[in-house]
mmCIF file of C-alpha atoms in Angstrom:
data_model
loop_
_atom_site.group_PDB
_atom_site.id
_atom_site.type_symbol
_atom_site.label_atom_id
_atom_site.label_comp_id
_atom_site.label_asym_id
_atom_site.label_seq_id
_atom_site.Cartn_x
_atom_site.Cartn_y
_atom_site.Cartn_z
ATOM 1 C CA UNK A 134 155.962 157.818 4.401
ATOM 2 C CA UNK A 135 155.444 159.614 7.728
ATOM 3 C CA UNK A 136 152.385 158.668 9.772
ATOM 4 C CA UNK A 137 150.948 160.028 13.023
ATOM 5 C CA UNK A 138 150.461 156.672 14.722
ATOM 6 C CA UNK A 139 152.475 153.510 15.373
ATOM 7 C CA UNK A 140 151.203 149.957 15.306
ATOM 8 C CA UNK A 141 150.881 147.505 18.181
ATOM 9 C CA UNK A 142 149.583 143.949 18.414
ATOM 10 C CA UNK A 143 147.769 141.924 21.040
ATOM 11 C CA UNK A 144 146.064 138.581 20.402
ATOM 12 C CA UNK A 145 146.517 139.290 16.641
ATOM 13 C CA UNK A 146 144.466 142.492 17.034
ATOM 14 C CA UNK A 147 146.130 145.571 15.593
ATOM 15 C CA UNK A 148 146.002 148.801 17.612
ATOM 16 C CA UNK A 149 147.774 152.159 17.376
ATOM 17 C CA UNK A 150 149.507 154.667 19.650
ATOM 18 C CA UNK A 151 150.169 158.363 18.864
ATOM 19 C CA UNK A 152 153.611 158.867 17.337
ATOM 20 C CA UNK A 153 154.544 161.757 19.650
ATOM 21 C CA UNK A 154 155.037 159.563 22.737
ATOM 22 C CA UNK A 155 158.508 158.917 24.152
ATOM 23 C CA UNK A 156 159.632 155.718 25.840
ATOM 24 C CA UNK A 157 161.279 156.097 29.268
ATOM 25 C CA UNK A 158 164.372 153.934 28.944
ATOM 26 C CA UNK A 159 164.785 153.230 32.681
ATOM 27 C CA UNK A 160 161.397 151.477 32.729
ATOM 28 C CA UNK A 161 162.426 148.869 30.157
ATOM 29 C CA UNK A 162 165.058 146.187 29.660
ATOM 30 C CA UNK A 163 166.221 144.308 26.551
ATOM 31 C CA UNK A 164 167.745 140.827 26.743
ATOM 32 C CA UNK A 165 168.369 137.838 24.535
ATOM 33 C CA UNK A 166 165.778 135.101 25.086
ATOM 34 C CA UNK A 167 165.278 131.522 23.930
ATOM 35 C CA UNK A 168 163.224 130.458 20.923
ATOM 36 C CA UNK A 169 160.432 128.753 22.891
ATOM 37 C CA UNK A 170 159.091 131.855 24.707
ATOM 38 C CA UNK A 171 159.701 133.928 21.577
ATOM 39 C CA UNK A 172 157.642 131.537 19.475
ATOM 40 C CA UNK A 173 154.803 131.464 22.004
ATOM 41 C CA UNK A 174 154.668 135.269 22.159
ATOM 42 C CA UNK A 175 154.846 135.816 18.393
ATOM 43 C CA UNK A 176 152.293 133.133 17.515
ATOM 44 C CA UNK A 177 149.904 134.473 20.156
ATOM 45 C CA UNK A 178 150.120 138.144 19.186
ATOM 46 C CA UNK A 179 151.469 138.694 15.643
ATOM 47 C CA UNK A 180 148.867 138.975 12.890
ATOM 48 C CA UNK A 181 150.560 136.216 10.854
ATOM 49 C CA UNK A 182 150.323 133.688 13.697
ATOM 50 C CA UNK A 183 153.604 132.184 12.456
ATOM 51 C CA UNK A 184 157.237 132.049 13.559
ATOM 52 C CA UNK A 185 160.265 132.273 11.225
ATOM 53 C CA UNK A 186 163.493 130.229 11.206
ATOM 54 C CA UNK A 187 164.976 132.128 14.137
ATOM 55 C CA UNK A 188 168.687 132.658 14.738
ATOM 56 C CA UNK A 189 168.502 135.240 17.535
ATOM 57 C CA UNK A 190 165.570 136.365 19.661
ATOM 58 C CA UNK A 191 165.381 139.357 21.989
ATOM 59 C CA UNK A 192 162.741 140.328 24.513
ATOM 60 C CA UNK A 193 161.535 143.721 25.731
ATOM 61 C CA UNK A 194 160.634 143.573 29.439
ATOM 62 C CA UNK A 195 158.765 146.143 31.519
ATOM 63 C CA UNK A 196 159.960 147.115 34.997
ATOM 64 C CA UNK A 197 157.847 144.343 36.534
ATOM 65 C CA UNK A 198 159.698 141.798 34.383
ATOM 66 C CA UNK A 199 156.793 141.033 32.060
ATOM 67 C CA UNK A 200 157.562 140.291 28.411
ATOM 68 C CA UNK A 201 156.082 143.124 26.340
ATOM 69 C CA UNK A 202 157.820 142.717 23.000
ATOM 70 C CA UNK A 203 159.886 140.323 20.893
ATOM 71 C CA UNK A 204 162.277 140.835 17.968
ATOM 72 C CA UNK A 205 163.286 137.780 15.941
ATOM 73 C CA UNK A 206 166.304 137.773 13.636
ATOM 74 C CA UNK A 207 165.983 134.882 11.237
ATOM 75 C CA UNK A 208 166.953 133.115 8.040
ATOM 76 C CA UNK A 209 165.116 134.830 5.159
ATOM 77 C CA UNK A 210 162.682 132.874 3.000
ATOM 78 C CA UNK A 211 164.820 133.936 0.013
ATOM 79 C CA UNK A 212 168.502 133.561 1.044
ATOM 80 C CA UNK A 213 169.648 135.772 -1.841
ATOM 81 C CA UNK A 214 167.969 138.751 -0.207
ATOM 82 C CA UNK A 215 171.044 138.998 2.036
ATOM 83 C CA UNK A 216 173.394 139.448 -0.938
ATOM 84 C CA UNK A 217 172.892 143.236 -0.835
ATOM 85 C CA UNK A 218 175.028 143.247 2.329
ATOM 86 C CA UNK A 219 178.767 142.496 2.033
ATOM 87 C CA UNK A 220 180.426 140.036 4.371
ATOM 88 C CA UNK A 221 180.153 136.510 5.694
ATOM 89 C CA UNK A 222 176.659 135.030 5.437
ATOM 90 C CA UNK A 223 176.784 133.880 9.062
ATOM 91 C CA UNK A 224 176.926 137.510 10.223
ATOM 92 C CA UNK A 225 173.755 138.575 8.358
ATOM 93 C CA UNK A 226 170.060 137.902 8.907
ATOM 94 C CA UNK A 227 166.536 139.185 8.376
ATOM 95 C CA UNK A 228 164.461 140.960 10.993
ATOM 96 C CA UNK A 229 161.753 138.337 10.669
ATOM 97 C CA UNK A 230 159.313 139.493 13.372
ATOM 98 C CA UNK A 231 158.861 142.566 15.539
ATOM 99 C CA UNK A 232 155.916 142.496 17.942
ATOM 100 C CA UNK A 233 155.193 145.012 20.714
ATOM 101 C CA UNK A 234 152.137 144.983 22.955
ATOM 102 C CA UNK A 235 149.711 147.869 23.466
ATOM 103 C CA UNK A 236 151.413 149.213 26.588
ATOM 104 C CA UNK A 237 154.767 149.981 24.911
ATOM 105 C CA UNK A 238 155.032 153.742 24.131
ATOM 106 C CA UNK A 239 155.166 154.986 20.556
ATOM 107 C CA UNK A 240 158.886 155.111 19.816
ATOM 108 C CA UNK A 241 159.411 151.751 21.506
ATOM 109 C CA UNK A 242 160.122 149.967 18.221
ATOM 110 C CA UNK A 243 163.124 152.066 17.252
ATOM 111 C CA UNK A 244 164.451 152.143 20.854
ATOM 112 C CA UNK A 245 164.051 148.361 21.212
ATOM 113 C CA UNK A 246 165.647 147.628 17.837
ATOM 114 C CA UNK A 247 168.565 149.963 18.539
ATOM 115 C CA UNK A 248 169.343 147.944 21.690
ATOM 116 C CA UNK A 249 169.054 144.684 19.720
ATOM 117 C CA UNK A 250 171.435 146.037 17.082
ATOM 118 C CA UNK A 251 173.984 146.875 19.796
ATOM 119 C CA UNK A 252 173.830 143.316 21.115
ATOM 120 C CA UNK A 253 174.176 141.833 17.621
ATOM 121 C CA UNK A 254 177.147 144.076 16.810
ATOM 122 C CA UNK A 255 178.753 142.833 20.020
ATOM 123 C CA UNK A 256 178.538 139.308 18.584
ATOM 124 C CA UNK A 257 180.153 140.423 15.319
ATOM 125 C CA UNK A 258 177.044 140.660 13.141
ATOM 126 C CA UNK A 259 177.490 142.968 10.140
ATOM 127 C CA UNK A 260 174.109 143.577 8.510
ATOM 128 C CA UNK A 261 170.371 143.012 8.412
ATOM 129 C CA UNK A 262 167.491 143.167 5.971
ATOM 130 C CA UNK A 263 163.824 143.644 6.737
ATOM 131 C CA UNK A 264 160.588 143.715 4.771
ATOM 132 C CA UNK A 265 157.419 145.642 5.524
ATOM 133 C CA UNK A 266 154.119 144.656 3.991
ATOM 134 C CA UNK A 267 152.064 147.712 2.874
ATOM 135 C CA UNK A 268 149.082 145.747 1.527
ATOM 136 C CA UNK A 269 145.959 145.687 3.772
ATOM 137 C CA UNK A 270 144.091 142.462 4.522
ATOM 138 C CA UNK A 271 140.395 141.852 5.080
ATOM 139 C CA UNK A 272 138.632 138.858 6.529
ATOM 140 C CA UNK A 273 135.911 137.214 4.503
ATOM 141 C CA UNK A 274 133.258 139.188 6.392
ATOM 142 C CA UNK A 275 134.951 142.487 5.461
ATOM 143 C CA UNK A 276 136.733 143.340 8.716
ATOM 144 C CA UNK A 277 140.217 144.850 8.369
ATOM 145 C CA UNK A 278 142.671 142.379 9.917
ATOM 146 C CA UNK A 279 145.865 144.168 8.824
ATOM 147 C CA UNK A 280 146.115 147.796 7.769
ATOM 148 C CA UNK A 281 149.539 147.652 6.126
ATOM 149 C CA UNK A 282 153.014 148.414 7.463
ATOM 150 C CA UNK A 283 155.324 150.939 5.778
ATOM 151 C CA UNK A 284 158.482 150.495 7.842
ATOM 152 C CA UNK A 285 158.405 153.847 9.648
ATOM 153 C CA UNK A 286 160.437 152.483 12.573
ATOM 154 C CA UNK A 287 163.058 151.233 10.078
ATOM 155 C CA UNK A 288 163.228 154.703 8.550
ATOM 156 C CA UNK A 289 163.666 156.139 12.048
ATOM 157 C CA UNK A 290 166.734 153.897 12.433
ATOM 158 C CA UNK A 291 168.253 155.165 9.167
ATOM 159 C CA UNK A 292 167.632 151.986 7.211
ATOM 160 C CA UNK A 293 168.403 152.086 3.497
ATOM 161 C CA UNK A 294 165.303 151.639 1.334
ATOM 162 C CA UNK A 295 165.934 149.170 -1.500
ATOM 163 C CA UNK A 296 162.596 149.228 -3.337
ATOM 164 C CA UNK A 297 159.988 146.483 -3.483
ATOM 165 C CA UNK A 298 160.242 142.731 -3.658
ATOM 166 C CA UNK A 299 158.714 140.863 -6.599
ATOM 167 C CA UNK A 300 154.930 141.051 -7.041
ATOM 168 C CA UNK A 301 153.060 137.866 -6.268
ATOM 169 C CA UNK A 302 149.613 136.343 -6.022
ATOM 170 C CA UNK A 303 148.901 135.661 -2.351
ATOM 171 C CA UNK A 304 146.305 133.239 -0.988
ATOM 172 C CA UNK A 305 144.109 134.623 1.783
ATOM 173 C CA UNK A 306 142.384 132.424 4.329
ATOM 174 C CA UNK A 307 138.874 133.334 5.585
ATOM 175 C CA UNK A 308 140.309 135.280 8.547
ATOM 176 C CA UNK A 309 142.436 137.455 6.258
ATOM 177 C CA UNK A 310 145.759 135.738 7.025
ATOM 178 C CA UNK A 311 148.023 134.561 4.213
ATOM 179 C CA UNK A 312 148.536 130.880 3.472
ATOM 180 C CA UNK A 313 152.183 130.990 2.401
ATOM 181 C CA UNK A 314 153.676 129.066 -0.505
ATOM 182 C CA UNK A 315 156.383 127.714 1.791
ATOM 183 C CA UNK A 316 153.693 126.056 3.905
ATOM 184 C CA UNK A 317 152.111 124.635 0.745
ATOM 185 C CA UNK A 318 155.473 123.236 -0.389
ATOM 186 C CA UNK A 319 155.939 121.483 2.961
ATOM 187 C CA UNK A 320 152.564 119.815 2.576
ATOM 188 C CA UNK A 321 153.170 118.700 -1.039
ATOM 189 C CA UNK A 322 156.494 117.068 -0.189
ATOM 190 C CA UNK A 323 155.584 116.154 3.407
ATOM 191 C CA UNK A 324 158.698 117.966 4.551
ATOM 192 C CA UNK A 325 159.447 118.714 8.158
ATOM 193 C CA UNK A 326 156.661 120.937 9.484
ATOM 194 C CA UNK A 327 153.971 119.654 7.096
ATOM 195 C CA UNK A 328 151.678 118.710 9.968
ATOM 196 C CA UNK A 329 151.780 122.250 11.329
ATOM 197 C CA UNK A 330 151.140 123.640 7.832
ATOM 198 C CA UNK A 331 148.221 121.302 7.148
ATOM 199 C CA UNK A 332 146.752 122.130 10.570
ATOM 200 C CA UNK A 333 146.387 125.755 9.399
ATOM 201 C CA UNK A 334 143.998 124.666 6.652
ATOM 202 C CA UNK A 335 142.308 122.185 8.964
ATOM 203 C CA UNK A 336 141.616 125.002 11.453
ATOM 204 C CA UNK A 337 139.598 126.685 8.685
ATOM 205 C CA UNK A 338 137.534 123.619 7.838
ATOM 206 C CA UNK A 339 139.724 121.246 5.816
ATOM 207 C CA UNK A 340 139.468 117.541 6.542
ATOM 208 C CA UNK A 341 142.590 116.105 8.217
ATOM 209 C CA UNK A 342 145.383 115.073 5.844
ATOM 210 C CA UNK A 343 145.830 111.330 6.318
ATOM 211 C CA UNK A 344 149.173 109.528 6.226
ATOM 212 C CA UNK A 345 148.342 107.517 3.071
ATOM 213 C CA UNK A 346 146.567 110.371 1.261
ATOM 214 C CA UNK A 347 147.949 112.175 -1.808
ATOM 215 C CA UNK A 348 149.184 115.390 -0.187
ATOM 216 C CA UNK A 349 149.281 117.433 -3.409
ATOM 217 C CA UNK A 350 145.704 116.538 -4.300
ATOM 218 C CA UNK A 351 144.545 117.285 -0.747
ATOM 219 C CA UNK A 352 146.286 120.675 -0.847
ATOM 220 C CA UNK A 353 144.774 121.603 -4.220
ATOM 221 C CA UNK A 354 141.277 120.674 -3.096
ATOM 222 C CA UNK A 355 141.308 122.619 0.153
ATOM 223 C CA UNK A 356 143.160 125.730 -0.981
ATOM 224 C CA UNK A 357 140.617 126.017 -3.803
ATOM 225 C CA UNK A 358 137.793 125.843 -1.237
ATOM 226 C CA UNK A 359 139.260 127.904 1.581
ATOM 227 C CA UNK A 360 141.477 130.606 0.054
ATOM 228 C CA UNK A 361 140.939 133.597 -2.207
ATOM 229 C CA UNK A 362 143.530 135.397 -4.361
ATOM 230 C CA UNK A 363 145.136 138.727 -3.478
ATOM 231 C CA UNK A 364 147.338 140.495 -6.014
ATOM 232 C CA UNK A 365 150.259 141.763 -3.963
ATOM 233 C CA UNK A 366 152.594 144.421 -5.390
ATOM 234 C CA UNK A 367 155.569 143.317 -3.269
ATOM 235 C CA UNK A 368 156.919 144.166 0.151
ATOM 236 C CA UNK A 369 159.073 147.203 0.921
ATOM 237 C CA UNK A 370 162.691 146.181 1.487
ATOM 238 C CA UNK A 371 165.130 147.860 3.901
ATOM 239 C CA UNK A 372 168.642 147.101 5.097
ATOM 240 C CA UNK A 373 171.153 148.194 7.705
#
């Protein structure tokens, strides 16, 4: 699908720039950065408000040195999704997050990713997968919080389209964000990260999950009250 605009994010607010713009390479720099600033940037600006299991993070900096974009290469939620790429598992990953602010010109995504790919190849990495979510989201009051993403910048980088992932029934929170099954599983089993996951529901009105409380029962009660179902036809899958 070819579209006339490209998406940007700031404070979880989606905006668009006209696709005909061209980035001026001398005004920008790409460098590997640590997880902490990457996490802060992604959580602040990306519509999901979440950060994946990162393996490599890269930043896009303007000529004043300000961080204007982040790409995160991570462990996929489904490890088998990497099987489409031959080679050692340690040399493969998922493009888990790509976030550029409003001020980055239109073809900034493909230019930024191309520089990231060069750096990863220099480390001996052999392949990547990425998923784009084409299904729009609405908050409970009807505002569009996410318009859908078709992977146009992946197509611009000659990614191979592999079809759609499995359909699923997603759970939407009142603000239109998805409460992921992985977060629910952490709460049920009180695995590492369960406090962060439970805090998501608490931020939407759930009572705090107490140490002695039955986590599964608490999860069932509050997801029933705070989430609504969304039939999702599957994400679009690409690989390089």
